[in-house]
Amino acid sequence: MPRLYLIRHGKPAAAWGDAHADVDPGLDETGQAQARAARDQLLALPAPERPRLVVSSPLRRCRETAQPLAEALGVEPTIDPAVGEIPTPAGVAHDARGAWLRKAFGGLWREIEGDLDYDAWRRAIAQSLVARGDTAVFSHFVAINAVLSTLAGEDRVISFRPDHASITVLETDGRVLRLVAKGPEASTTVL
């Protein structure tokens, strides 16, 4: 069955809770090394399991994590907002996003406050991946949790803490996604 790899972006140059940070930071040096390590790990797979395509969230930290693999495969990454970061409600200012996320992280998908049906948002991410076999998808902490919670029928927003550049393996038959293996989890609670 075709494989799908969900890769969390490498360590960004600024944390999501930093009110003064760039809204779209790239990777720091550690994150760049993590991107190269993810590339090497994926290229070391047996040929039938190796991804042939690269998909990335539009955000810079994902695009920069995807770039080493895309270059090694000789492909252009497909930028797909469907695997992007969780949308912030229109009424939440950039400097209040951290508090909004912390509250959301402790709850259930159907209870997230905002102007969007976040339960439907998470299911849409999983559905967008069903036809993407043989693909490396570079995404975000919450989006990866969205996919895994959907597959598990779990309602908690956070049930898995993928580390930076963590690779989670899924299989798809073009109709159904199945979890093969979760990637390494972060050793701290700081995201």
Tab-separated table of C-alpha atoms in Angstrom:
chain	number	residue	atom	x	y	z
A	1	MET	CA	0.000	0.000	0.000
A	2	PRO	CA	1.355	3.493	-0.805
A	3	ARG	CA	3.002	5.332	2.074
A	4	LEU	CA	2.419	8.867	3.208
A	5	TYR	CA	4.852	10.678	5.503
A	6	LEU	CA	3.667	13.497	7.774
A	7	ILE	CA	6.672	15.562	8.818
A	8	ARG	CA	6.478	18.323	11.391
A	9	HIS	CA	8.525	21.345	10.376
A	10	GLY	CA	11.997	21.825	11.855
A	11	LYS	CA	12.701	24.156	14.767
A	12	PRO	CA	11.682	27.686	13.783
A	13	ALA	CA	13.699	30.813	14.442
A	14	ALA	CA	10.877	32.090	16.694
A	15	ALA	CA	8.401	30.318	18.959
A	16	TRP	CA	4.646	30.470	18.387
A	17	GLY	CA	4.064	32.056	21.808
A	18	ASP	CA	6.417	34.986	21.201
A	19	ALA	CA	4.177	38.021	20.759
A	20	HIS	CA	6.963	39.955	19.000
A	21	ALA	CA	7.997	37.163	16.645
A	22	ASP	CA	7.673	37.247	12.894
A	23	VAL	CA	4.295	35.712	12.010
A	24	ASP	CA	6.008	33.456	9.471
A	25	PRO	CA	9.486	32.605	10.774
A	26	GLY	CA	11.868	30.372	8.882
A	27	LEU	CA	14.099	27.740	10.452
A	28	ASP	CA	16.972	28.387	12.824
A	29	GLU	CA	20.254	26.466	12.435
A	30	THR	CA	18.930	23.513	14.430
A	31	GLY	CA	15.802	23.441	12.263
A	32	GLN	CA	17.916	23.463	9.098
A	33	ALA	CA	19.906	20.480	10.400
A	34	GLN	CA	16.632	18.726	11.278
A	35	ALA	CA	15.364	19.304	7.718
A	36	ARG	CA	18.501	17.672	6.298
A	37	ALA	CA	18.183	14.768	8.763
A	38	ALA	CA	14.534	14.200	7.736
A	39	ARG	CA	15.633	14.202	4.091
A	40	ASP	CA	18.338	11.645	4.835
A	41	GLN	CA	15.941	9.434	6.804
A	42	LEU	CA	13.398	9.428	3.964
A	43	LEU	CA	16.022	8.834	1.276
A	44	ALA	CA	17.378	5.862	3.268
A	45	LEU	CA	14.051	4.028	2.927
A	46	PRO	CA	13.827	1.119	0.486
A	47	ALA	CA	12.928	2.439	-2.988
A	48	PRO	CA	9.311	1.167	-2.951
A	49	GLU	CA	8.637	3.022	0.334
A	50	ARG	CA	10.452	6.261	-0.522
A	51	PRO	CA	8.299	9.327	-1.205
A	52	ARG	CA	8.236	10.586	-4.796
A	53	LEU	CA	6.310	13.804	-4.201
A	54	VAL	CA	6.590	16.657	-1.694
A	55	VAL	CA	3.713	18.711	-0.294
A	56	SER	CA	4.164	21.615	2.115
A	57	SER	CA	2.114	23.986	4.187
A	58	PRO	CA	2.421	27.529	2.828
A	59	LEU	CA	4.283	28.690	5.936
A	60	ARG	CA	7.998	29.340	5.614
A	61	ARG	CA	9.124	26.912	8.339
A	62	CYS	CA	7.435	24.033	6.470
A	63	ARG	CA	8.665	25.126	3.045
A	64	GLU	CA	12.231	25.343	4.367
A	65	THR	CA	11.941	21.897	6.000
A	66	ALA	CA	10.615	20.433	2.730
A	67	GLN	CA	13.253	21.998	0.473
A	68	PRO	CA	16.187	19.580	1.084
A	69	LEU	CA	14.022	16.552	0.254
A	70	ALA	CA	12.423	18.231	-2.761
A	71	GLU	CA	15.872	19.125	-4.126
A	72	ALA	CA	17.162	15.580	-3.552
A	73	LEU	CA	14.129	14.116	-5.341
A	74	GLY	CA	14.310	16.683	-8.143
A	75	VAL	CA	10.716	17.817	-7.627
A	76	GLU	CA	8.987	21.099	-6.898
A	77	PRO	CA	7.046	21.045	-3.636
A	78	THR	CA	3.299	21.453	-3.984
A	79	ILE	CA	2.142	24.182	-1.607
A	80	ASP	CA	-1.188	23.176	-0.077
A	81	PRO	CA	-3.057	25.346	2.455
A	82	ALA	CA	-5.094	22.244	3.424
A	83	VAL	CA	-2.086	21.012	5.456
A	84	GLY	CA	-1.396	24.440	6.933
A	85	GLU	CA	-1.475	25.765	10.465
A	86	ILE	CA	-4.685	25.883	12.481
A	87	PRO	CA	-6.521	29.082	11.536
A	88	THR	CA	-6.723	31.742	14.215
A	89	PRO	CA	-10.210	33.210	14.730
A	90	ALA	CA	-10.649	36.609	13.115
A	91	GLY	CA	-11.183	38.282	16.495
A	92	VAL	CA	-7.910	37.031	18.016
A	93	ALA	CA	-4.956	39.398	17.592
A	94	HIS	CA	-1.506	38.026	16.718
A	95	ASP	CA	-0.178	38.725	20.227
A	96	ALA	CA	-3.138	36.801	21.744
A	97	ARG	CA	-2.708	33.709	19.526
A	98	GLY	CA	-0.486	31.964	22.093
A	99	ALA	CA	-3.132	32.173	24.818
A	100	TRP	CA	-5.841	31.033	22.388
A	101	LEU	CA	-3.711	28.029	21.323
A	102	ARG	CA	-2.878	27.044	24.924
A	103	LYS	CA	-6.584	26.990	25.751
A	104	ALA	CA	-7.405	24.998	22.597
A	105	PHE	CA	-4.598	22.491	23.281
A	106	GLY	CA	-6.169	21.525	26.594
A	107	GLY	CA	-9.611	20.843	25.183
A	108	LEU	CA	-11.651	18.998	22.609
A	109	TRP	CA	-11.933	19.752	18.893
A	110	ARG	CA	-15.641	20.546	19.091
A	111	GLU	CA	-15.020	23.020	21.954
A	112	ILE	CA	-12.405	25.258	20.309
A	113	GLU	CA	-13.666	28.827	20.371
A	114	GLY	CA	-13.640	30.675	17.105
A	115	ASP	CA	-15.407	31.466	13.875
A	116	LEU	CA	-14.666	28.075	12.299
A	117	ASP	CA	-15.882	24.520	12.827
A	118	TYR	CA	-12.525	23.118	13.994
A	119	ASP	CA	-13.863	19.573	14.144
A	120	ALA	CA	-14.692	19.831	10.419
A	121	TRP	CA	-11.291	21.498	9.787
A	122	ARG	CA	-9.414	18.534	11.241
A	123	ARG	CA	-11.446	15.997	9.250
A	124	ALA	CA	-10.808	17.998	6.065
A	125	ILE	CA	-7.038	17.748	6.599
A	126	ALA	CA	-7.225	13.961	6.886
A	127	GLN	CA	-9.465	13.764	3.823
A	128	SER	CA	-7.026	15.921	1.814
A	129	LEU	CA	-4.328	13.283	2.396
A	130	VAL	CA	-6.243	10.168	1.320
A	131	ALA	CA	-5.184	10.355	-2.350
A	132	ARG	CA	-1.583	11.413	-1.616
A	133	GLY	CA	0.319	8.130	-1.542
A	134	ASP	CA	4.107	8.101	-1.986
A	135	THR	CA	4.210	11.659	-0.662
A	136	ALA	CA	6.097	13.539	2.048
A	137	VAL	CA	3.802	16.146	3.624
A	138	PHE	CA	5.456	18.909	5.668
A	139	SER	CA	3.009	20.319	8.180
A	140	HIS	CA	2.464	21.494	11.747
A	141	PHE	CA	2.069	20.175	15.294
A	142	VAL	CA	-1.686	20.816	15.432
A	143	ALA	CA	-2.378	19.639	11.871
A	144	ILE	CA	-0.603	16.334	12.575
A	145	ASN	CA	-2.685	15.956	15.750
A	146	ALA	CA	-5.771	16.734	13.663
A	147	VAL	CA	-5.014	13.840	11.309
A	148	LEU	CA	-4.114	11.343	14.021
A	149	SER	CA	-7.097	12.218	16.205
A	150	THR	CA	-9.397	11.825	13.212
A	151	LEU	CA	-7.946	8.397	12.400
A	152	ALA	CA	-8.216	7.284	16.038
A	153	GLY	CA	-11.716	8.701	16.565
A	154	GLU	CA	-10.208	10.773	19.398
A	155	ASP	CA	-11.735	14.142	20.323
A	156	ARG	CA	-8.814	15.607	22.312
A	157	VAL	CA	-6.990	18.352	20.404
A	158	ILE	CA	-3.564	17.169	21.559
A	159	SER	CA	-2.885	13.471	22.015
A	160	PHE	CA	0.554	13.354	20.356
A	161	ARG	CA	3.515	15.717	20.665
A	162	PRO	CA	5.528	15.281	17.460
A	163	ASP	CA	9.045	16.609	17.811
A	164	HIS	CA	10.465	19.018	15.243
A	165	ALA	CA	11.088	17.124	11.966
A	166	SER	CA	9.339	14.056	13.429
A	167	ILE	CA	8.148	11.693	10.684
A	168	THR	CA	4.810	9.930	11.147
A	169	VAL	CA	4.060	7.144	8.672
A	170	LEU	CA	0.618	6.490	7.190
A	171	GLU	CA	-0.642	4.191	4.463
A	172	THR	CA	-3.429	4.937	2.029
A	173	ASP	CA	-5.313	2.876	-0.514
A	174	GLY	CA	-6.782	6.033	-2.053
A	175	ARG	CA	-9.924	5.737	0.072
A	176	VAL	CA	-8.747	5.192	3.654
A	177	LEU	CA	-5.760	6.356	5.697
A	178	ARG	CA	-4.164	4.066	8.253
A	179	LEU	CA	-1.522	4.898	10.852
A	180	VAL	CA	1.622	2.784	10.503
A	181	ALA	CA	3.898	4.493	13.047
A	182	LYS	CA	4.025	7.745	14.975
A	183	GLY	CA	7.227	9.721	14.752
A	184	PRO	CA	9.316	10.652	17.764
A	185	GLU	CA	7.632	12.834	20.346
A	186	ALA	CA	9.079	15.998	21.850
A	187	SER	CA	10.836	15.439	25.152
A	188	THR	CA	9.455	18.658	26.650
A	189	THR	CA	6.017	20.197	26.883
A	190	VAL	CA	7.227	23.370	25.181
A	191	LEU	CA	6.011	23.418	21.609
